[in-house]
Amino acid sequence: MRRRTFITLLGGTAALWPRALRAQQSAMPVIGFMHSASPNYFSPFRAGFGQGLKEAGFVEGQNLTIERRWAEGHYDRLPELAADLASRKVAVIFAAGGTDPAKAAEVATTTIPIVFVSAADPVRTGLVPSLSRPGGNVTGVSLLASALNGKRLDLLRELVPQAAAIGTLINPTYPEAKAQAEEFRAAASQLGVKLVALLASTPAEIDAAFASLDQEPIGALVIGNDPFFGGRRDQIVALAARRSLPTMHYQRESVEIGGLISYGPSFPDGYRQGGFYVGRILQGEKPGDLPVMQPTKFELVLNLKTAKALGLKVAAQVLATADEVIE
């Protein structure tokens, strides 16, 4: 074969490579990923989600593509995000950060499988009729973190028994805000403590909520379960430290960066389970046949260094109860 002919053939083959690569990529299943919070909130759970996909045989960029959409704490954007993903005919919609992302996806499509990760009770909120047999095109992971608000208040009072007034930080735009407020009020009534409600739905309002404590001081604070607050963990931990305010968080990730204490399920493991379910559906299983998974353990994490900085004397019972003590 002449050299010029060989080069021409080689050039023709090379020209086909990009098209072949595009065809291979287009053959990959596409996941529609939507979250009510921000990439910053999701960052500690990204590895867990990827691990779940890997356990089911899928790796992003190798045999899977992910289209991501973030509501950034603006819950009213969720219907638009869901409709966009549904219009793209993705293979599965992964909806996380509360029940409302999955509800928005459920409105957008009755045929595309939906996998959720939510802290709320999916039966109580009407997302699925049954945990064991969800039916339809929806299943996922219920972390049940929202049901623990009363317990968090109780544990915080045990850690700071001298607190006559305890504050609660709640996002009034969060769909579960009313239920959270009722749980806190019921727990405070049983404990006999005064409850001070702080409301915030933007970063500036979080600053303002802490500033309002100049007029109405409190002895401790519990953060409402809300992905928006999780995405602002650095801001909240810093504000609590500045005011020397003992604060209960709903995720251990806040305690790892200096927060005092947290009580709740393992969110990284919840996202791992969610990723695994996405993979199983991609392999051909039906969402309605996959039971909604729930955590089997809730962990109490205490930052002893922060407790010492606050001048708190931690009771031996609290130390014994803690699943992990960060020193």
Short mmCIF file of N, CA, C and O in Angstrom, two decimals, residues 144-189:
data_model
loop_
_atom_site.label_atom_id
_atom_site.label_comp_id
_atom_site.label_asym_id
_atom_site.label_seq_id
_atom_site.Cartn_x
_atom_site.Cartn_y
_atom_site.Cartn_z
N LEU A 144 -35.82 9.55 58.07
CA LEU A 144 -36.59 9.80 59.29
C LEU A 144 -35.96 10.84 60.21
O LEU A 144 -36.26 10.87 61.41
N ALA A 145 -35.09 11.68 59.68
CA ALA A 145 -34.42 12.68 60.52
C ALA A 145 -35.41 13.73 61.03
O ALA A 145 -35.24 14.27 62.13
N SER A 146 -36.44 14.02 60.26
CA SER A 146 -37.40 15.05 60.67
C SER A 146 -38.19 14.64 61.91
O SER A 146 -38.68 15.49 62.65
N ALA A 147 -38.32 13.35 62.12
CA ALA A 147 -39.09 12.87 63.27
C ALA A 147 -38.31 12.94 64.58
O ALA A 147 -38.82 12.58 65.63
N LEU A 148 -37.07 13.40 64.51
CA LEU A 148 -36.19 13.38 65.69
C LEU A 148 -36.03 14.75 66.33
O LEU A 148 -35.22 14.91 67.25
N ASN A 149 -36.77 15.75 65.87
CA ASN A 149 -36.59 17.10 66.39
C ASN A 149 -36.85 17.18 67.89
O ASN A 149 -36.12 17.85 68.63
N GLY A 150 -37.90 16.51 68.35
CA GLY A 150 -38.20 16.51 69.78
C GLY A 150 -37.09 15.85 70.59
O GLY A 150 -36.71 16.34 71.66
N LYS A 151 -36.55 14.76 70.07
CA LYS A 151 -35.45 14.06 70.74
C LYS A 151 -34.21 14.94 70.79
O LYS A 151 -33.49 14.95 71.80
N ARG A 152 -33.95 15.68 69.73
CA ARG A 152 -32.78 16.57 69.72
C ARG A 152 -32.91 17.64 70.80
O ARG A 152 -31.93 17.99 71.47
N LEU A 153 -34.11 18.19 70.95
CA LEU A 153 -34.34 19.20 71.98
C LEU A 153 -34.11 18.60 73.37
O LEU A 153 -33.50 19.22 74.24
N ASP A 154 -34.56 17.39 73.57
CA ASP A 154 -34.40 16.69 74.83
C ASP A 154 -32.92 16.46 75.14
O ASP A 154 -32.45 16.70 76.27
N LEU A 155 -32.16 15.99 74.14
CA LEU A 155 -30.73 15.74 74.33
C LEU A 155 -29.96 17.03 74.61
O LEU A 155 -29.02 17.06 75.42
N LEU A 156 -30.36 18.11 73.93
CA LEU A 156 -29.69 19.39 74.15
C LEU A 156 -29.93 19.90 75.56
O LEU A 156 -29.01 20.42 76.22
N ARG A 157 -31.15 19.73 76.03
CA ARG A 157 -31.46 20.15 77.41
C ARG A 157 -30.66 19.32 78.42
O ARG A 157 -30.22 19.84 79.45
N GLU A 158 -30.44 18.07 78.11
CA GLU A 158 -29.65 17.20 78.99
C GLU A 158 -28.20 17.68 79.04
O GLU A 158 -27.54 17.62 80.09
N LEU A 159 -27.72 18.20 77.90
CA LEU A 159 -26.34 18.69 77.84
C LEU A 159 -26.21 20.07 78.48
O LEU A 159 -25.18 20.41 79.06
N VAL A 160 -27.28 20.88 78.36
CA VAL A 160 -27.27 22.24 78.93
C VAL A 160 -28.49 22.38 79.84
O VAL A 160 -29.46 23.07 79.51
N PRO A 161 -28.48 21.73 81.01
CA PRO A 161 -29.67 21.71 81.87
C PRO A 161 -30.05 23.07 82.43
O PRO A 161 -31.20 23.28 82.82
N GLN A 162 -29.09 23.99 82.47
CA GLN A 162 -29.38 25.32 83.03
C GLN A 162 -30.09 26.24 82.05
O GLN A 162 -30.52 27.35 82.43
N ALA A 163 -30.27 25.83 80.80
CA ALA A 163 -30.90 26.69 79.80
C ALA A 163 -32.40 26.81 80.07
O ALA A 163 -33.15 25.84 79.95
N ALA A 164 -32.83 28.01 80.44
CA ALA A 164 -34.26 28.25 80.70
C ALA A 164 -35.02 28.49 79.41
O ALA A 164 -36.23 28.24 79.33
N ALA A 165 -34.32 28.99 78.40
CA ALA A 165 -34.93 29.24 77.08
C ALA A 165 -34.05 28.64 76.00
O ALA A 165 -32.83 28.79 76.02
N ILE A 166 -34.68 27.92 75.08
CA ILE A 166 -33.96 27.29 73.98
C ILE A 166 -34.55 27.79 72.67
O ILE A 166 -35.77 27.86 72.50
N GLY A 167 -33.69 28.15 71.76
CA GLY A 167 -34.14 28.64 70.46
C GLY A 167 -34.22 27.52 69.43
O GLY A 167 -33.53 26.50 69.54
N THR A 168 -35.07 27.71 68.44
CA THR A 168 -35.17 26.78 67.32
C THR A 168 -35.02 27.59 66.03
O THR A 168 -35.72 28.58 65.84
N LEU A 169 -34.12 27.16 65.17
CA LEU A 169 -33.94 27.84 63.88
C LEU A 169 -34.70 27.06 62.82
O LEU A 169 -34.40 25.90 62.55
N ILE A 170 -35.71 27.70 62.23
CA ILE A 170 -36.59 27.05 61.26
C ILE A 170 -36.68 27.90 59.99
O ILE A 170 -36.73 29.14 60.06
N ASN A 171 -36.70 27.25 58.86
CA ASN A 171 -36.89 27.92 57.58
C ASN A 171 -38.39 27.90 57.25
O ASN A 171 -38.95 26.85 56.97
N PRO A 172 -39.06 29.04 57.28
CA PRO A 172 -40.52 29.05 57.06
C PRO A 172 -40.92 28.61 55.65
O PRO A 172 -42.08 28.25 55.43
N THR A 173 -39.99 28.62 54.69
CA THR A 173 -40.33 28.18 53.33
C THR A 173 -40.13 26.68 53.14
O THR A 173 -40.50 26.14 52.09
N TYR A 174 -39.54 26.03 54.13
CA TYR A 174 -39.34 24.58 54.03
C TYR A 174 -40.68 23.88 54.17
O TYR A 174 -41.46 24.20 55.09
N PRO A 175 -41.02 22.94 53.31
CA PRO A 175 -42.33 22.29 53.34
C PRO A 175 -42.69 21.66 54.68
O PRO A 175 -43.86 21.57 55.03
N GLU A 176 -41.68 21.21 55.44
CA GLU A 176 -41.95 20.56 56.73
C GLU A 176 -41.85 21.53 57.91
O GLU A 176 -41.84 21.09 59.06
N ALA A 177 -41.80 22.82 57.65
CA ALA A 177 -41.59 23.81 58.71
C ALA A 177 -42.67 23.75 59.78
O ALA A 177 -42.37 23.82 60.98
N LYS A 178 -43.92 23.65 59.37
CA LYS A 178 -45.03 23.63 60.34
C LYS A 178 -44.94 22.40 61.24
O LYS A 178 -45.10 22.51 62.46
N ALA A 179 -44.65 21.25 60.65
CA ALA A 179 -44.53 20.01 61.44
C ALA A 179 -43.36 20.11 62.41
O ALA A 179 -43.45 19.68 63.56
N GLN A 180 -42.25 20.71 61.96
CA GLN A 180 -41.09 20.89 62.83
C GLN A 180 -41.45 21.76 64.03
O GLN A 180 -41.11 21.42 65.18
N ALA A 181 -42.11 22.87 63.77
CA ALA A 181 -42.46 23.79 64.84
C ALA A 181 -43.35 23.11 65.88
O ALA A 181 -43.18 23.30 67.09
N GLU A 182 -44.29 22.29 65.42
CA GLU A 182 -45.18 21.58 66.34
C GLU A 182 -44.41 20.57 67.19
O GLU A 182 -44.67 20.43 68.39
N GLU A 183 -43.45 19.87 66.58
CA GLU A 183 -42.64 18.91 67.33
C GLU A 183 -41.82 19.62 68.40
O GLU A 183 -41.72 19.14 69.54
N PHE A 184 -41.23 20.75 68.05
CA PHE A 184 -40.43 21.50 69.02
C PHE A 184 -41.30 22.02 70.16
O PHE A 184 -40.90 21.96 71.33
N ARG A 185 -42.48 22.54 69.82
CA ARG A 185 -43.37 23.06 70.86
C ARG A 185 -43.79 21.96 71.83
O ARG A 185 -43.82 22.16 73.05
N ALA A 186 -44.13 20.80 71.31
CA ALA A 186 -44.55 19.68 72.16
C ALA A 186 -43.42 19.25 73.08
O ALA A 186 -43.63 18.99 74.27
N ALA A 187 -42.21 19.16 72.54
CA ALA A 187 -41.06 18.74 73.36
C ALA A 187 -40.73 19.78 74.42
O ALA A 187 -40.44 19.44 75.57
N ALA A 188 -40.79 21.07 74.05
CA ALA A 188 -40.50 22.13 75.01
C ALA A 188 -41.51 22.15 76.14
O ALA A 188 -41.17 22.38 77.31
N SER A 189 -42.77 21.88 75.80
CA SER A 189 -43.82 21.85 76.82
C SER A 189 -43.57 20.73 77.83
O SER A 189 -43.73 20.93 79.04
#
